[in-house]
Structures are given as C-alpha cells and as structure tokens.
Amino acid sequence: MYTNQELCEKITQLYPEIGVCGMDIEVTYDEAKQSWVVHLKHGTHALNHFLDPRDGDVCMEGKQCVSLGLEIAQLRNNIEGKQY
C-alpha cells in the first residue's frame, strides 16, 4: 500500500503544471467512501475529485497511468475554466 503523499507525488510527477503537493494539490483517503480524494486549488478556485483506489493502485504500480492522467487533466481543465 502507498501513502497519500506518494500518490500526490506521482500525480505531480506526471503533471507538474498542476502545482505542488501540500500547496496546490492534496490527496487524502475518505474511509466512508473508500476512495482517494484529490483536492486541487487554483487561485480562489478549489475542486475535489474522488479517485477509485484501483485506479490509483494501477498507476502506482507503474502499469498504467492513463485513467489517472485523464482524471487529473479534467480536474485541471475544470478549475481553470470555472467562472463565477
């Protein structure tokens, strides 16, 4: 098993433009939902995304990061395109 910090570092390794762990991105585990929660911040905007543990596992094992990458890219696009 890996830690939330390790998953965060893997995400920022793949997508360095989304920011820095602990500042722009945080990863926590929601026991109630049994899912990783990826918290992204961009300026005054924030977005949380639930990531299935199996998708995180596959990426962390080095087998495939496509689904995680697509989800992170979508998160980033949603934050940057968010209008109030």
Tab-separated table of C-alpha atoms in Angstrom:
chain	number	residue	atom	x	y	z
A	1	MET	CA	0.000	0.000	0.000
A	2	TYR	CA	1.141	3.527	-0.652
A	3	THR	CA	0.582	6.750	1.225
A	4	ASN	CA	-1.353	9.838	0.266
A	5	GLN	CA	1.968	11.675	-0.097
A	6	GLU	CA	3.295	9.062	-2.515
A	7	LEU	CA	0.144	9.294	-4.648
A	8	CYS	CA	0.341	13.089	-4.602
A	9	GLU	CA	3.980	12.968	-5.711
A	10	LYS	CA	3.100	10.550	-8.524
A	11	ILE	CA	0.365	12.926	-9.733
A	12	THR	CA	2.667	15.949	-9.657
A	13	GLN	CA	5.414	13.946	-11.351
A	14	LEU	CA	3.050	13.227	-14.235
A	15	TYR	CA	1.505	16.704	-14.282
A	16	PRO	CA	3.981	19.203	-12.802
A	17	GLU	CA	1.938	22.120	-14.135
A	18	ILE	CA	-0.872	21.460	-11.634
A	19	GLY	CA	1.285	22.578	-8.755
A	20	VAL	CA	2.994	21.393	-5.613
A	21	CYS	CA	1.881	18.788	-3.086
A	22	GLY	CA	0.703	20.420	0.105
A	23	MET	CA	0.037	23.747	-1.599
A	24	ASP	CA	-1.916	23.299	-4.850
A	25	ILE	CA	-2.772	19.634	-4.552
A	26	GLU	CA	-3.512	17.365	-1.627
A	27	VAL	CA	-4.530	13.750	-1.570
A	28	THR	CA	-6.472	12.214	1.295
A	29	TYR	CA	-8.307	8.956	1.794
A	30	ASP	CA	-12.010	9.067	2.623
A	31	GLU	CA	-12.732	5.996	4.751
A	32	ALA	CA	-16.506	6.434	4.496
A	33	LYS	CA	-16.443	6.433	0.685
A	34	GLN	CA	-13.407	4.149	0.483
A	35	SER	CA	-11.885	6.412	-2.124
A	36	TRP	CA	-8.949	8.737	-2.586
A	37	VAL	CA	-9.890	12.400	-2.701
A	38	VAL	CA	-7.723	14.628	-4.875
A	39	HIS	CA	-8.029	18.251	-3.725
A	40	LEU	CA	-6.879	20.812	-6.290
A	41	LYS	CA	-6.593	24.537	-5.718
A	42	HIS	CA	-6.001	27.218	-8.314
A	43	GLY	CA	-6.157	30.779	-7.017
A	44	THR	CA	-9.516	31.148	-5.314
A	45	HIS	CA	-10.968	28.060	-7.013
A	46	ALA	CA	-10.984	24.601	-5.455
A	47	LEU	CA	-12.180	21.242	-6.689
A	48	ASN	CA	-12.314	17.799	-5.100
A	49	HIS	CA	-12.333	14.589	-7.097
A	50	PHE	CA	-12.890	11.050	-5.858
A	51	LEU	CA	-10.387	8.586	-7.316
A	52	ASP	CA	-11.143	4.896	-7.155
A	53	PRO	CA	-8.373	3.116	-5.221
A	54	ARG	CA	-7.949	0.594	-8.055
A	55	ASP	CA	-7.075	3.409	-10.471
A	56	GLY	CA	-4.534	4.765	-8.012
A	57	ASP	CA	-3.103	1.276	-7.477
A	58	VAL	CA	-2.569	0.639	-11.172
A	59	CYS	CA	-0.744	3.920	-11.582
A	60	MET	CA	1.416	3.499	-8.511
A	61	GLU	CA	2.384	0.000	-9.664
A	62	GLY	CA	3.736	1.529	-12.875
A	63	LYS	CA	1.413	-0.491	-15.091
A	64	GLN	CA	-0.778	2.286	-16.441
A	65	CYS	CA	-1.473	5.881	-15.513
A	66	VAL	CA	-3.806	6.777	-18.351
A	67	SER	CA	-7.044	6.823	-16.351
A	68	LEU	CA	-5.451	8.801	-13.536
A	69	GLY	CA	-3.896	11.202	-16.034
A	70	LEU	CA	-7.203	11.786	-17.788
A	71	GLU	CA	-8.938	12.464	-14.486
A	72	ILE	CA	-6.260	14.881	-13.318
A	73	ALA	CA	-6.276	16.692	-16.668
A	74	GLN	CA	-10.055	17.030	-16.455
A	75	LEU	CA	-9.788	18.380	-12.912
A	76	ARG	CA	-7.269	20.951	-14.055
A	77	ASN	CA	-9.432	21.992	-17.003
A	78	ASN	CA	-12.491	22.330	-14.769
A	79	ILE	CA	-10.664	24.580	-12.320
A	80	GLU	CA	-9.113	26.783	-14.995
A	81	GLY	CA	-12.396	27.101	-16.878
A	82	LYS	CA	-14.550	27.731	-13.816
A	83	GLN	CA	-16.353	31.076	-13.977
A	84	TYR	CA	-18.259	32.907	-11.238
